[in-house]
Short mmCIF file of C-alpha atoms in Angstrom, two decimals:
data_model
loop_
_atom_site.label_atom_id
_atom_site.label_comp_id
_atom_site.label_asym_id
_atom_site.label_seq_id
_atom_site.Cartn_x
_atom_site.Cartn_y
_atom_site.Cartn_z
CA MET A 256 -61.68 -18.16 201.83
CA GLN A 257 -63.46 -14.66 203.33
CA ASP A 258 -61.76 -12.93 199.96
CA GLU A 259 -62.96 -15.01 197.71
CA LEU A 260 -66.39 -15.38 198.75
CA THR A 261 -66.44 -11.67 198.80
CA ALA A 262 -65.02 -11.34 195.12
CA LEU A 263 -67.42 -14.40 194.30
CA GLN A 264 -70.64 -12.00 196.04
CA PRO A 265 -71.98 -9.97 192.80
CA ILE A 266 -71.80 -13.46 190.79
CA LEU A 267 -73.90 -15.07 193.17
CA ILE A 268 -76.48 -12.23 193.07
CA GLU A 269 -76.50 -11.92 189.24
CA THR A 270 -77.26 -15.94 189.38
CA SER A 271 -79.83 -15.50 191.63
CA ALA A 272 -82.14 -12.73 189.57
CA ALA A 273 -81.59 -14.49 186.48
CA THR A 274 -82.98 -17.99 188.58
CA GLU A 275 -85.75 -15.88 190.28
CA LYS A 276 -86.87 -14.39 186.33
CA LEU A 277 -86.26 -17.82 185.26
CA MET A 278 -88.58 -18.78 188.40
CA ILE A 279 -91.19 -16.93 187.19
CA LYS A 280 -91.15 -17.57 183.28
CA ILE A 281 -91.66 -20.93 184.33
CA GLU A 282 -94.42 -20.17 186.51
CA ARG A 283 -96.35 -18.58 183.43
CA ASP A 284 -95.28 -20.97 181.41
CA THR A 285 -96.46 -23.61 183.67
CA VAL A 286 -100.40 -21.54 183.97
CA ASP A 287 -99.81 -21.42 179.89
CA VAL A 288 -99.89 -25.00 179.91
CA GLU A 289 -102.27 -25.81 182.20
CA ALA A 290 -104.89 -23.65 180.32
CA THR A 291 -103.70 -25.61 176.83
CA LYS A 292 -103.92 -29.22 178.60
CA GLU A 293 -107.17 -28.61 179.32
CA VAL A 294 -108.13 -27.38 175.92
CA VAL A 295 -106.67 -30.62 174.96
CA ALA A 296 -108.60 -32.61 177.27
CA ALA A 297 -111.78 -31.42 176.00
CA ASP A 298 -110.58 -31.82 172.13
CA GLU A 299 -109.45 -35.37 172.87
CA ALA A 300 -112.98 -36.64 174.64
CA LEU A 301 -114.78 -35.35 171.52
CA ALA A 302 -112.53 -37.16 169.05
CA ASN A 303 -113.22 -39.57 171.54
CA GLU A 304 -116.83 -39.94 171.50
CA ALA A 305 -116.40 -39.43 167.67
CA ALA A 306 -114.09 -42.81 166.87
CA ALA A 307 -116.97 -44.31 169.02
CA ALA A 308 -120.19 -43.53 166.99
CA ALA A 309 -117.92 -44.03 163.97
CA GLN A 310 -116.68 -47.70 165.42
CA ALA A 311 -120.51 -48.09 165.98
CA ILE A 312 -121.51 -47.40 162.51
CA LYS A 313 -118.53 -49.46 161.54
CA ASP A 314 -119.67 -52.57 163.12
CA ASP A 315 -123.21 -51.99 162.11
CA CYS A 316 -122.15 -51.88 158.19
CA GLU A 317 -120.14 -55.27 159.11
CA ASN A 318 -123.21 -56.72 160.31
CA ASP A 319 -125.37 -55.70 157.01
CA LEU A 320 -122.18 -56.75 154.75
CA ALA A 321 -122.04 -60.28 157.03
CA GLU A 322 -125.68 -60.75 156.07
CA ALA A 323 -125.92 -59.78 152.89
CA ILE A 324 -122.54 -61.96 151.66
CA PRO A 325 -124.34 -65.12 151.70
CA ALA A 326 -126.84 -63.92 149.48
CA LEU A 327 -124.29 -62.62 147.16
CA GLU A 328 -122.38 -65.73 146.76
CA ALA A 329 -125.93 -67.35 145.75
CA ALA A 330 -126.28 -65.72 143.80
CA ILE A 331 -123.17 -65.88 141.84
CA GLN A 332 -123.40 -69.86 142.27
CA ALA A 333 -126.94 -69.19 140.34
CA LEU A 334 -125.33 -67.57 137.27
CA ASP A 335 -122.65 -70.29 137.43
CA THR A 336 -124.73 -72.66 136.68
CA LEU A 337 -127.23 -70.59 133.67
CA LYS A 338 -125.95 -72.30 130.43
CA PRO A 339 -126.13 -70.36 126.72
CA ALA A 340 -128.85 -72.76 125.83
CA ASP A 341 -131.20 -71.39 128.90
CA VAL A 342 -130.46 -67.75 127.99
CA THR A 343 -131.69 -68.54 124.05
CA VAL A 344 -134.27 -70.47 125.39
CA VAL A 345 -135.93 -67.54 127.55
CA LYS A 346 -134.90 -65.49 124.15
CA SER A 347 -136.94 -67.24 122.00
CA MET A 348 -140.64 -66.88 124.70
CA LYS A 349 -142.98 -64.15 124.10
CA ASN A 350 -143.85 -63.37 127.52
CA PRO A 351 -141.39 -64.79 129.53
CA PRO A 352 -142.34 -66.13 132.93
#
C-alpha cells in the first residue's frame, strides 16, 4: 500500500498544481464576471426606465385614442346618412351655409 501511495505521489502533486491554477483562473474570472454583472445591472436599470417612459407614452396615446374613437364613429354614421340628393342640393347653392 505504501509503495502504491509513493507511486501516486507525483500524480497527486501534478493534479494539485493543476487544481491551484484552475482556482486562480476561476478567481480572476469571478472578478471579471462581477464587473460585467454591474455593467449589465446598470444597463438593465436604464432599459427599465426607458420601458416605463414608453409605457407612459403608450397609455397617454391610448387615452387620447379612446376619446377620439367615439367622434370618428359619429362622423362615419353622419356620412352614412348622406344621400346623393343632399350633395346635389349643396352643389346647386351659390353660397352654401
